[in-house]
Amino acid sequence: MRINREGIVMEEKKFRSGFIAVIGRPNVGKSTLVNKIIGQKIAIMSDRPQTTRTRIQCILTTENTQYIFLDTPGIHKPKFKLGEFMLKAAEGTLKEVDAIFFVIDATEKFGGGEKYILERLAATTKPVILIVNKIDLLPGRDKILPIIEEYSKRYKFAEIVPLSAADGTNVETLLEEARKFLPAGPKYYPEEMVTDQPERLIIAELIREKILYLTEDEVPHSVAVDLEEMTTRENGTAYIRATIYVERDSQKGILIGKKGTLLKSIGQNSRPEIEMLLGKKVFLDLWVKVKKDWRKSAGALRNLGLGGE
């Protein structure tokens, strides 16, 4: 506590810290939101659904709060072992947090995916903040109120915040509202730390993001990236060798491209962000291999660091 000039005892703002799960259907902008909050790119982004595969922990430390966000895979009906793992990662997170962000896409109608998530949320006592994302894409702000009314009938949310993760509208408001639900607590992580993910995993994900951006629909979800070597050479350059795994020979051909042009483009697009992350020049050595039906194999998922039992 502190005493002001009039001699009145004033309570100092207690430091708060806590864990917040970020959940929602695939492609509603969860990773975009987390990156906007953190102020730099940690989670990969793509307009393709199911981009995030593992739970990514990101940290924002302010003067009086430490927010620890758990960006989860989009909740969806699984078709492969990989999908089952992603669903377990997303749903398991709900048991470990102090609050939940349920992100929806303002441009999409309420459907089976949202209903499924609300059913999962019915089992939790954690405060849930509904985030109506992508309001910048609505034809008018008058379209927001009907969305809020629709969801309010279905669940008792602690707060509802319309925002745009893309341009940052109302993101600060979201943080102010979220702070109310975090307990008084310590700094779990150093102030400068923004993620608990190892550099190797972030680099592999950055490479996968460029593959999602550059390839056709038949390839993206069949792709995994494994960083096999990362060393610093005598001249200070980082040497990184990464293997891109696909499920079929035809996919390997697509990824390599005519005379290796697509694989070269993947490397050229990945390198600047990896260099920014590491703070040094990077020599990126990419290889493509076939691991047949790896998404259906628990053993293959384990080897690639994607779970499995």
PDB file of C-alpha atoms in Angstrom, residues 105-245:
ATOM      1  CA  ASP A 105     -15.879 -15.065 -37.207  1.00  0.00           C
ATOM      2  CA  ALA A 106     -18.349 -12.185 -37.520  1.00  0.00           C
ATOM      3  CA  THR A 107     -18.821 -12.969 -41.215  1.00  0.00           C
ATOM      4  CA  GLU A 108     -19.921 -16.582 -40.606  1.00  0.00           C
ATOM      5  CA  LYS A 109     -23.359 -17.735 -39.436  1.00  0.00           C
ATOM      6  CA  PHE A 110     -23.821 -19.765 -36.258  1.00  0.00           C
ATOM      7  CA  GLY A 111     -23.458 -23.443 -37.139  1.00  0.00           C
ATOM      8  CA  GLY A 112     -22.676 -26.937 -35.912  1.00  0.00           C
ATOM      9  CA  GLY A 113     -19.063 -26.061 -35.066  1.00  0.00           C
ATOM     10  CA  GLU A 114     -20.076 -23.237 -32.753  1.00  0.00           C
ATOM     11  CA  LYS A 115     -22.780 -25.402 -31.179  1.00  0.00           C
ATOM     12  CA  TYR A 116     -20.228 -28.129 -30.476  1.00  0.00           C
ATOM     13  CA  ILE A 117     -17.884 -25.665 -28.751  1.00  0.00           C
ATOM     14  CA  LEU A 118     -20.676 -24.190 -26.617  1.00  0.00           C
ATOM     15  CA  GLU A 119     -21.542 -27.728 -25.495  1.00  0.00           C
ATOM     16  CA  ARG A 120     -17.919 -28.196 -24.390  1.00  0.00           C
ATOM     17  CA  LEU A 121     -17.995 -24.842 -22.592  1.00  0.00           C
ATOM     18  CA  ALA A 122     -21.136 -25.856 -20.686  1.00  0.00           C
ATOM     19  CA  ALA A 123     -18.950 -28.173 -18.605  1.00  0.00           C
ATOM     20  CA  THR A 124     -16.569 -25.429 -17.449  1.00  0.00           C
ATOM     21  CA  THR A 125     -16.924 -22.911 -14.637  1.00  0.00           C
ATOM     22  CA  LYS A 126     -14.210 -20.668 -16.110  1.00  0.00           C
ATOM     23  CA  PRO A 127     -15.217 -17.174 -17.292  1.00  0.00           C
ATOM     24  CA  VAL A 128     -15.664 -17.148 -21.059  1.00  0.00           C
ATOM     25  CA  ILE A 129     -15.182 -13.992 -23.120  1.00  0.00           C
ATOM     26  CA  LEU A 130     -16.856 -14.118 -26.525  1.00  0.00           C
ATOM     27  CA  ILE A 131     -14.671 -12.434 -29.141  1.00  0.00           C
ATOM     28  CA  VAL A 132     -16.523 -11.397 -32.297  1.00  0.00           C
ATOM     29  CA  ASN A 133     -13.574 -11.177 -34.684  1.00  0.00           C
ATOM     30  CA  LYS A 134     -13.295  -9.750 -38.214  1.00  0.00           C
ATOM     31  CA  ILE A 135     -15.708  -6.860 -37.632  1.00  0.00           C
ATOM     32  CA  ASP A 136     -13.637  -4.922 -40.187  1.00  0.00           C
ATOM     33  CA  LEU A 137     -15.113  -7.221 -42.862  1.00  0.00           C
ATOM     34  CA  LEU A 138     -18.745  -6.470 -41.989  1.00  0.00           C
ATOM     35  CA  PRO A 139     -20.670  -4.099 -44.329  1.00  0.00           C
ATOM     36  CA  GLY A 140     -21.641  -1.975 -41.305  1.00  0.00           C
ATOM     37  CA  ARG A 141     -21.191  -1.905 -37.524  1.00  0.00           C
ATOM     38  CA  ASP A 142     -24.973  -2.274 -37.148  1.00  0.00           C
ATOM     39  CA  LYS A 143     -24.451  -5.940 -38.073  1.00  0.00           C
ATOM     40  CA  ILE A 144     -22.596  -6.626 -34.789  1.00  0.00           C
ATOM     41  CA  LEU A 145     -25.583  -6.369 -32.434  1.00  0.00           C
ATOM     42  CA  PRO A 146     -27.586  -9.254 -33.999  1.00  0.00           C
ATOM     43  CA  ILE A 147     -24.516 -11.499 -33.638  1.00  0.00           C
ATOM     44  CA  ILE A 148     -24.159 -10.593 -29.959  1.00  0.00           C
ATOM     45  CA  GLU A 149     -27.865 -11.216 -29.379  1.00  0.00           C
ATOM     46  CA  GLU A 150     -27.691 -14.605 -31.117  1.00  0.00           C
ATOM     47  CA  TYR A 151     -24.822 -15.857 -28.946  1.00  0.00           C
ATOM     48  CA  SER A 152     -26.126 -14.288 -25.716  1.00  0.00           C
ATOM     49  CA  LYS A 153     -29.261 -16.447 -26.001  1.00  0.00           C
ATOM     50  CA  ARG A 154     -27.142 -19.581 -26.118  1.00  0.00           C
ATOM     51  CA  TYR A 155     -24.547 -19.001 -23.369  1.00  0.00           C
ATOM     52  CA  LYS A 156     -23.929 -16.703 -20.416  1.00  0.00           C
ATOM     53  CA  PHE A 157     -20.643 -15.050 -21.385  1.00  0.00           C
ATOM     54  CA  ALA A 158     -18.602 -13.129 -18.823  1.00  0.00           C
ATOM     55  CA  GLU A 159     -17.955 -10.439 -21.456  1.00  0.00           C
ATOM     56  CA  ILE A 160     -18.468  -9.929 -25.193  1.00  0.00           C
ATOM     57  CA  VAL A 161     -15.883  -7.971 -27.180  1.00  0.00           C
ATOM     58  CA  PRO A 162     -16.257  -7.228 -30.915  1.00  0.00           C
ATOM     59  CA  LEU A 163     -12.838  -6.607 -32.479  1.00  0.00           C
ATOM     60  CA  SER A 164     -10.576  -6.904 -35.477  1.00  0.00           C
ATOM     61  CA  ALA A 165      -7.426  -8.926 -34.913  1.00  0.00           C
ATOM     62  CA  ALA A 166      -6.210  -7.775 -38.331  1.00  0.00           C
ATOM     63  CA  ASP A 167      -6.170  -4.025 -37.623  1.00  0.00           C
ATOM     64  CA  GLY A 168      -6.144  -4.088 -33.818  1.00  0.00           C
ATOM     65  CA  THR A 169      -9.548  -2.482 -33.214  1.00  0.00           C
ATOM     66  CA  ASN A 170     -10.638  -3.093 -29.578  1.00  0.00           C
ATOM     67  CA  VAL A 171      -7.699  -5.393 -28.783  1.00  0.00           C
ATOM     68  CA  GLU A 172      -6.679  -3.135 -25.869  1.00  0.00           C
ATOM     69  CA  THR A 173     -10.273  -3.241 -24.619  1.00  0.00           C
ATOM     70  CA  LEU A 174     -10.125  -7.040 -24.699  1.00  0.00           C
ATOM     71  CA  LEU A 175      -6.997  -7.041 -22.530  1.00  0.00           C
ATOM     72  CA  GLU A 176      -8.596  -4.676 -20.019  1.00  0.00           C
ATOM     73  CA  GLU A 177     -11.634  -6.945 -19.757  1.00  0.00           C
ATOM     74  CA  ALA A 178      -9.542 -10.116 -19.523  1.00  0.00           C
ATOM     75  CA  ARG A 179      -7.442  -8.710 -16.665  1.00  0.00           C
ATOM     76  CA  LYS A 180     -10.506  -8.668 -14.406  1.00  0.00           C
ATOM     77  CA  PHE A 181     -10.634 -12.457 -14.478  1.00  0.00           C
ATOM     78  CA  LEU A 182      -6.974 -13.141 -13.708  1.00  0.00           C
ATOM     79  CA  PRO A 183      -5.941 -13.842 -10.110  1.00  0.00           C
ATOM     80  CA  ALA A 184      -3.311 -11.921  -8.184  1.00  0.00           C
ATOM     81  CA  GLY A 185      -0.078 -13.757  -8.845  1.00  0.00           C
ATOM     82  CA  PRO A 186       3.597 -13.667  -9.741  1.00  0.00           C
ATOM     83  CA  LYS A 187       5.414 -13.243 -13.036  1.00  0.00           C
ATOM     84  CA  TYR A 188       5.666 -16.816 -14.221  1.00  0.00           C
ATOM     85  CA  TYR A 189       8.050 -15.823 -17.026  1.00  0.00           C
ATOM     86  CA  PRO A 190      10.713 -13.113 -17.501  1.00  0.00           C
ATOM     87  CA  GLU A 191       9.319  -9.832 -18.883  1.00  0.00           C
ATOM     88  CA  GLU A 192      11.114 -10.143 -22.226  1.00  0.00           C
ATOM     89  CA  MET A 193       9.878 -13.692 -22.890  1.00  0.00           C
ATOM     90  CA  VAL A 194       7.061 -13.942 -25.472  1.00  0.00           C
ATOM     91  CA  THR A 195       6.780 -17.726 -25.901  1.00  0.00           C
ATOM     92  CA  ASP A 196       7.844 -20.961 -24.271  1.00  0.00           C
ATOM     93  CA  GLN A 197       8.265 -22.602 -27.673  1.00  0.00           C
ATOM     94  CA  PRO A 198      11.819 -23.568 -28.682  1.00  0.00           C
ATOM     95  CA  GLU A 199      13.314 -21.766 -31.676  1.00  0.00           C
ATOM     96  CA  ARG A 200      13.472 -25.021 -33.639  1.00  0.00           C
ATOM     97  CA  LEU A 201       9.699 -25.486 -33.428  1.00  0.00           C
ATOM     98  CA  ILE A 202       8.968 -21.879 -34.400  1.00  0.00           C
ATOM     99  CA  ILE A 203      11.301 -22.164 -37.417  1.00  0.00           C
ATOM    100  CA  ALA A 204       9.649 -25.418 -38.549  1.00  0.00           C
ATOM    101  CA  GLU A 205       6.247 -23.740 -38.271  1.00  0.00           C
ATOM    102  CA  LEU A 206       7.403 -20.692 -40.260  1.00  0.00           C
ATOM    103  CA  ILE A 207       8.510 -23.002 -43.073  1.00  0.00           C
ATOM    104  CA  ARG A 208       5.166 -24.826 -42.952  1.00  0.00           C
ATOM    105  CA  GLU A 209       3.341 -21.500 -43.146  1.00  0.00           C
ATOM    106  CA  LYS A 210       5.076 -20.689 -46.443  1.00  0.00           C
ATOM    107  CA  ILE A 211       4.146 -24.118 -47.789  1.00  0.00           C
ATOM    108  CA  LEU A 212       0.488 -23.443 -46.916  1.00  0.00           C
ATOM    109  CA  TYR A 213       0.714 -20.125 -48.732  1.00  0.00           C
ATOM    110  CA  LEU A 214       2.423 -21.420 -51.875  1.00  0.00           C
ATOM    111  CA  THR A 215       0.800 -24.815 -52.494  1.00  0.00           C
ATOM    112  CA  GLU A 216      -2.533 -26.095 -53.760  1.00  0.00           C
ATOM    113  CA  ASP A 217      -5.305 -27.608 -51.631  1.00  0.00           C
ATOM    114  CA  GLU A 218      -4.176 -31.240 -52.032  1.00  0.00           C
ATOM    115  CA  VAL A 219      -0.860 -30.662 -50.234  1.00  0.00           C
ATOM    116  CA  PRO A 220      -1.136 -28.458 -47.085  1.00  0.00           C
ATOM    117  CA  HIS A 221      -2.608 -30.818 -44.471  1.00  0.00           C
ATOM    118  CA  SER A 222      -0.340 -33.639 -45.659  1.00  0.00           C
ATOM    119  CA  VAL A 223       2.757 -31.618 -44.768  1.00  0.00           C
ATOM    120  CA  ALA A 224       4.965 -31.764 -41.682  1.00  0.00           C
ATOM    121  CA  VAL A 225       8.334 -30.067 -41.202  1.00  0.00           C
ATOM    122  CA  ASP A 226      11.128 -31.572 -39.108  1.00  0.00           C
ATOM    123  CA  LEU A 227      14.223 -29.513 -38.260  1.00  0.00           C
ATOM    124  CA  GLU A 228      17.058 -32.043 -38.381  1.00  0.00           C
ATOM    125  CA  GLU A 229      20.060 -29.757 -37.884  1.00  0.00           C
ATOM    126  CA  MET A 230      20.624 -26.198 -36.683  1.00  0.00           C
ATOM    127  CA  THR A 231      24.217 -25.088 -36.165  1.00  0.00           C
ATOM    128  CA  THR A 232      26.231 -21.865 -36.346  1.00  0.00           C
ATOM    129  CA  ARG A 233      29.102 -21.816 -38.817  1.00  0.00           C
ATOM    130  CA  GLU A 234      32.461 -20.081 -38.294  1.00  0.00           C
ATOM    131  CA  ASN A 235      31.299 -17.000 -40.206  1.00  0.00           C
ATOM    132  CA  GLY A 236      28.312 -16.606 -37.837  1.00  0.00           C
ATOM    133  CA  THR A 237      25.717 -17.857 -40.334  1.00  0.00           C
ATOM    134  CA  ALA A 238      23.100 -20.275 -39.040  1.00  0.00           C
ATOM    135  CA  TYR A 239      22.907 -23.515 -41.038  1.00  0.00           C
ATOM    136  CA  ILE A 240      19.454 -25.092 -40.889  1.00  0.00           C
ATOM    137  CA  ARG A 241      18.547 -28.390 -42.529  1.00  0.00           C
ATOM    138  CA  ALA A 242      14.854 -29.182 -42.553  1.00  0.00           C
ATOM    139  CA  THR A 243      12.941 -32.099 -44.028  1.00  0.00           C
ATOM    140  CA  ILE A 244       9.433 -31.548 -45.360  1.00  0.00           C
ATOM    141  CA  TYR A 245       7.357 -34.726 -45.099  1.00  0.00           C
TER     142      TYR A 245
END
